[in-house]
Tab-separated table of C-alpha atoms in Angstrom:
chain	number	residue	atom	x	y	z
A	1	UNK	CA	-0.209	0.038	-0.080
A	2	UNK	CA	1.470	3.328	-0.619
A	3	UNK	CA	1.444	6.347	1.461
A	4	UNK	CA	-0.958	8.047	-1.094
A	5	UNK	CA	-3.318	4.796	-0.912
A	6	UNK	CA	-3.301	4.584	3.053
A	7	UNK	CA	-4.445	8.648	3.350
A	8	UNK	CA	-7.194	8.266	0.668
A	9	UNK	CA	-8.350	4.924	2.851
A	10	UNK	CA	-8.434	7.494	5.475
A	11	UNK	CA	-9.706	10.773	4.639
A	12	UNK	CA	-12.887	8.182	3.386
A	13	UNK	CA	-12.499	6.190	5.725
A	14	UNK	CA	-12.564	9.480	8.958
A	15	UNK	CA	-15.255	11.106	6.741
A	16	UNK	CA	-17.781	7.944	6.213
A	17	UNK	CA	-17.050	7.407	10.075
A	18	UNK	CA	-17.792	10.953	11.176
A	19	UNK	CA	-21.247	11.580	8.795
A	20	UNK	CA	-22.427	8.457	11.099
A	21	UNK	CA	-21.181	10.146	14.508
A	22	UNK	CA	-23.309	13.226	13.169
A	23	UNK	CA	-26.432	11.549	11.758
A	24	UNK	CA	-28.143	11.215	15.360
A	25	UNK	CA	-27.886	15.487	15.138
A	26	UNK	CA	-28.980	15.679	11.947
A	27	UNK	CA	-32.532	13.532	12.424
A	28	UNK	CA	-33.102	15.903	15.151
A	29	UNK	CA	-32.736	18.918	13.036
A	30	UNK	CA	-28.802	20.088	14.737
A	31	UNK	CA	-26.654	21.467	12.050
A	32	UNK	CA	-28.293	18.936	9.184
A	33	UNK	CA	-26.039	21.097	7.127
A	34	UNK	CA	-22.070	19.698	7.899
A	35	UNK	CA	-23.977	16.426	8.569
A	36	UNK	CA	-24.843	16.986	4.223
A	37	UNK	CA	-20.985	17.954	4.231
A	38	UNK	CA	-19.492	15.002	5.556
A	39	UNK	CA	-21.564	12.897	3.439
A	40	UNK	CA	-20.648	14.395	0.300
A	41	UNK	CA	-16.841	14.933	1.397
A	42	UNK	CA	-17.703	10.853	1.873
A	43	UNK	CA	-18.708	10.814	-1.487
A	44	UNK	CA	-16.112	12.468	-2.596
A	45	UNK	CA	-13.549	10.471	-1.908
A	46	UNK	CA	-15.523	7.115	-2.076
A	47	UNK	CA	-15.006	7.233	-5.177
A	48	UNK	CA	-12.096	8.622	-5.090
A	49	UNK	CA	-11.016	4.750	-4.527
A	50	UNK	CA	-10.456	2.247	-7.819
A	51	UNK	CA	-12.284	-0.267	-5.984
A	52	UNK	CA	-15.501	2.301	-5.318
A	53	UNK	CA	-15.308	3.958	-8.783
A	54	UNK	CA	-15.360	1.162	-10.830
A	55	UNK	CA	-18.032	-0.821	-9.021
A	56	UNK	CA	-20.589	3.153	-9.701
A	57	UNK	CA	-19.643	4.288	-12.646
A	58	UNK	CA	-20.997	1.049	-15.219
A	59	UNK	CA	-23.428	1.738	-13.004
A	60	UNK	CA	-24.117	4.776	-14.437
A	61	UNK	CA	-23.223	4.486	-17.840
A	62	UNK	CA	-19.731	2.957	-17.947
A	63	UNK	CA	-18.422	6.609	-19.162
A	64	UNK	CA	-16.592	8.305	-16.075
A	65	UNK	CA	-20.352	10.289	-14.805
A	66	UNK	CA	-19.330	9.599	-11.717
A	67	UNK	CA	-16.388	11.972	-11.780
A	68	UNK	CA	-18.505	14.366	-12.835
A	69	UNK	CA	-20.815	13.293	-9.270
A	70	UNK	CA	-17.497	13.352	-7.450
A	71	UNK	CA	-16.483	17.442	-9.050
A	72	UNK	CA	-20.252	18.260	-8.186
A	73	UNK	CA	-20.409	17.355	-4.992
A	74	UNK	CA	-16.801	18.539	-4.446
A	75	UNK	CA	-18.563	22.001	-4.478
A	76	UNK	CA	-21.516	21.527	-2.985
A	77	UNK	CA	-18.549	20.939	0.563
A	78	UNK	CA	-16.649	23.816	-0.193
A	79	UNK	CA	-20.376	25.819	-0.872
A	80	UNK	CA	-21.589	24.310	2.991
A	81	UNK	CA	-17.779	24.766	4.800
A	82	UNK	CA	-17.681	28.374	3.268
A	83	UNK	CA	-20.565	29.447	4.923
A	84	UNK	CA	-20.210	28.140	7.815
A	85	UNK	CA	-17.182	29.130	8.270
A	86	UNK	CA	-17.520	32.431	7.181
A	87	UNK	CA	-20.653	32.601	10.073
A	88	UNK	CA	-18.596	30.837	12.722
A	89	UNK	CA	-14.914	33.030	12.714
A	90	UNK	CA	-17.445	35.753	12.329
A	91	UNK	CA	-16.097	36.631	8.103
A	92	UNK	CA	-18.888	38.268	6.155
A	93	UNK	CA	-16.887	39.073	3.881
A	94	UNK	CA	-15.917	35.502	3.293
A	95	UNK	CA	-19.280	35.307	3.168
A	96	UNK	CA	-20.068	38.018	0.501
A	97	UNK	CA	-17.348	36.398	-1.815
A	98	UNK	CA	-18.663	32.975	-1.626
A	99	UNK	CA	-22.897	34.144	-2.254
A	100	UNK	CA	-22.436	37.509	-3.286
A	101	UNK	CA	-22.596	38.674	-6.762
A	102	UNK	CA	-19.033	37.538	-7.509
A	103	UNK	CA	-18.779	34.461	-5.979
A	104	UNK	CA	-22.623	33.356	-7.395
A	105	UNK	CA	-20.817	34.406	-10.903
A	106	UNK	CA	-17.354	32.189	-9.914
A	107	UNK	CA	-19.840	29.239	-9.595
A	108	UNK	CA	-21.662	29.625	-11.555
A	109	UNK	CA	-19.291	29.444	-14.327
A	110	UNK	CA	-17.527	26.671	-13.135
A	111	UNK	CA	-20.249	24.630	-12.827
A	112	UNK	CA	-21.152	25.495	-16.359
A	113	UNK	CA	-17.577	25.289	-17.308
A	114	UNK	CA	-16.631	21.574	-15.478
A	115	UNK	CA	-19.869	20.323	-17.350
A	116	UNK	CA	-18.881	21.960	-20.478
A	117	UNK	CA	-14.674	20.335	-20.545
A	118	UNK	CA	-16.306	16.776	-19.513
A	119	UNK	CA	-18.362	16.273	-22.157
A	120	UNK	CA	-16.262	18.124	-24.189
A	121	UNK	CA	-14.346	14.564	-23.905
A	122	UNK	CA	-13.442	11.879	-24.957
A	123	UNK	CA	-13.822	9.435	-21.827
A	124	UNK	CA	-15.995	6.129	-23.653
A	125	UNK	CA	-14.181	3.708	-20.674
A	126	UNK	CA	-14.527	3.577	-17.015
A	127	UNK	CA	-10.862	5.840	-15.705
A	128	UNK	CA	-10.746	6.461	-11.812
A	129	UNK	CA	-9.472	10.090	-11.379
A	130	UNK	CA	-10.181	10.050	-15.529
A	131	UNK	CA	-5.741	8.657	-15.579
A	132	UNK	CA	-6.990	6.845	-19.124
A	133	UNK	CA	-6.867	10.412	-20.413
A	134	UNK	CA	-4.222	12.797	-19.224
A	135	UNK	CA	-3.706	13.539	-22.825
A	136	UNK	CA	-6.783	15.522	-23.659
A	137	UNK	CA	-6.527	19.204	-23.359
A	138	UNK	CA	-10.074	18.750	-22.457
A	139	UNK	CA	-9.641	16.166	-19.420
A	140	UNK	CA	-6.929	18.703	-17.834
A	141	UNK	CA	-8.733	21.912	-17.858
A	142	UNK	CA	-11.926	20.048	-16.512
A	143	UNK	CA	-9.387	19.006	-13.406
A	144	UNK	CA	-8.083	22.272	-13.308
A	145	UNK	CA	-11.122	23.343	-12.414
A	146	UNK	CA	-11.913	21.321	-10.269
A	147	UNK	CA	-9.445	22.043	-8.251
A	148	UNK	CA	-9.722	25.925	-8.841
A	149	UNK	CA	-13.354	26.903	-7.197
A	150	UNK	CA	-12.261	24.775	-4.188
A	151	UNK	CA	-8.834	26.699	-3.821
A	152	UNK	CA	-11.214	29.721	-4.274
A	153	UNK	CA	-14.016	29.186	-1.364
A	154	UNK	CA	-10.693	27.750	0.332
A	155	UNK	CA	-8.976	30.658	0.432
A	156	UNK	CA	-11.567	33.423	1.848
A	157	UNK	CA	-12.177	30.875	5.480
A	158	UNK	CA	-8.373	29.764	6.130
A	159	UNK	CA	-7.758	32.708	7.359
A	160	UNK	CA	-10.428	33.605	9.362
A	161	UNK	CA	-10.534	30.512	10.461
A	162	UNK	CA	-6.612	30.651	11.091
A	163	UNK	CA	-7.411	34.097	13.001
A	164	UNK	CA	-9.764	31.569	15.492
A	165	UNK	CA	-7.765	29.712	16.518
A	166	UNK	CA	-5.064	32.080	17.311
A	167	UNK	CA	-8.421	33.706	19.277
A	168	UNK	CA	-7.546	33.404	23.234
A	169	UNK	CA	-11.550	33.675	24.307
A	170	UNK	CA	-12.392	31.110	22.561
A	171	UNK	CA	-12.334	27.189	24.761
A	172	UNK	CA	-8.713	25.500	23.788
A	173	UNK	CA	-10.754	22.538	22.221
A	174	UNK	CA	-12.399	25.076	20.145
A	175	UNK	CA	-9.091	27.322	18.789
A	176	UNK	CA	-7.864	22.983	18.229
A	177	UNK	CA	-10.257	22.647	15.900
A	178	UNK	CA	-10.582	25.761	14.356
A	179	UNK	CA	-6.619	25.672	13.714
A	180	UNK	CA	-6.988	22.162	11.859
A	181	UNK	CA	-9.731	23.998	9.478
A	182	UNK	CA	-8.014	26.849	8.866
A	183	UNK	CA	-4.591	24.272	7.929
A	184	UNK	CA	-6.440	22.009	6.136
A	185	UNK	CA	-7.951	24.922	3.752
A	186	UNK	CA	-4.946	26.597	3.316
A	187	UNK	CA	-3.867	23.314	2.402
A	188	UNK	CA	-6.532	23.389	-0.367
A	189	UNK	CA	-5.082	26.741	-1.915
A	190	UNK	CA	-0.931	25.538	-1.441
A	191	UNK	CA	-2.222	22.570	-2.632
A	192	UNK	CA	-3.908	24.440	-5.973
A	193	UNK	CA	-1.273	26.887	-6.347
A	194	UNK	CA	1.004	23.791	-6.219
A	195	UNK	CA	-0.594	21.752	-9.332
A	196	UNK	CA	-0.887	25.444	-11.517
A	197	UNK	CA	3.058	25.353	-11.713
A	198	UNK	CA	4.770	22.409	-11.212
A	199	UNK	CA	4.607	17.837	-11.433
A	200	UNK	CA	4.136	17.425	-7.770
A	201	UNK	CA	4.075	13.682	-8.465
A	202	UNK	CA	2.125	11.876	-5.493
A	203	UNK	CA	1.112	14.339	-3.887
A	204	UNK	CA	-1.059	14.783	-5.477
A	205	UNK	CA	-3.568	12.508	-3.381
A	206	UNK	CA	-1.314	12.745	-0.574
A	207	UNK	CA	-2.028	17.008	-0.389
A	208	UNK	CA	-5.776	16.602	-1.364
A	209	UNK	CA	-6.460	14.123	1.250
A	210	UNK	CA	-4.359	15.105	3.808
A	211	UNK	CA	-6.252	18.574	4.243
A	212	UNK	CA	-9.558	16.390	3.824
A	213	UNK	CA	-7.756	14.784	7.184
A	214	UNK	CA	-7.429	17.944	8.319
A	215	UNK	CA	-10.661	19.492	7.912
A	216	UNK	CA	-13.163	16.612	9.401
A	217	UNK	CA	-10.616	16.462	12.448
A	218	UNK	CA	-11.073	20.291	13.114
A	219	UNK	CA	-15.082	19.966	12.683
A	220	UNK	CA	-14.580	16.975	14.836
A	221	UNK	CA	-13.545	18.483	18.173
A	222	UNK	CA	-15.551	21.381	17.504
A	223	UNK	CA	-18.561	19.448	17.465
A	224	UNK	CA	-17.086	17.081	20.742
A	225	UNK	CA	-16.342	20.646	22.848
A	226	UNK	CA	-19.174	21.830	21.258
A	227	UNK	CA	-21.134	18.776	22.685
A	228	UNK	CA	-19.686	18.731	26.791
A	229	UNK	CA	-19.988	22.106	26.814
A	230	UNK	CA	-23.920	22.635	25.386
A	231	UNK	CA	-23.944	19.571	29.141
A	232	UNK	CA	-23.000	22.572	30.644
A	233	UNK	CA	-25.874	25.165	31.620
A	234	UNK	CA	-23.020	27.991	32.644
A	235	UNK	CA	-20.457	26.806	29.662
A	236	UNK	CA	-23.854	26.810	26.972
A	237	UNK	CA	-24.751	30.527	28.155
A	238	UNK	CA	-21.923	31.324	26.523
A	239	UNK	CA	-21.160	29.622	23.516
A	240	UNK	CA	-19.983	32.033	20.773
A	241	UNK	CA	-20.590	31.421	16.650
A	242	UNK	CA	-17.389	29.014	16.648
A	243	UNK	CA	-18.992	26.360	18.427
A	244	UNK	CA	-21.720	25.574	16.152
A	245	UNK	CA	-19.443	24.276	13.193
């Protein structure tokens, strides 16, 4: 087992398990958006694994529609993370950049162009990650689009998250969770920047799936801390937005 594959499997397992842990709260109507976010993360990381991809894609026609599902799942993940992160860390400017006029144009263009380049590509046979078609320019652009939008949203939210990690007004677990979350988003930005200028080899797997692990751990730490604090009446009254991730 390679390091890249091990990180992929770990990211999928962690996101899947955290989604299961969040299910009871989602059924009760608590923070359903984060539950759906974790489900989408599990879907996108799962479809990056050959065993799952090669099972799902033939069910969808066998022409790599599963890869398009993966891309759109990621877009959904970052819309939710961006909005919840901006609200939790009090970054109204980040929210405007994500769902304001500029953000909606960026999202709309990304969604349309992703579909356009997918349809323009000759990818008739199931191939995990479209690795068998990397010689096509349209596939390269399609892959680049799939990285740019997550990086755009991550760039909007990582700074407020890291600032919260340094804010002594927050309890230590929330600062740790915010730090993990912010570092994970920063890795997304770094990964995308590196892919634009160089062939990063094994880091094509290590960086993005490490980011998934960091973001998921950050959300998990904040969630556990929130649950513990909610059991204390005095503490519950002092909860801040950052505890609601």
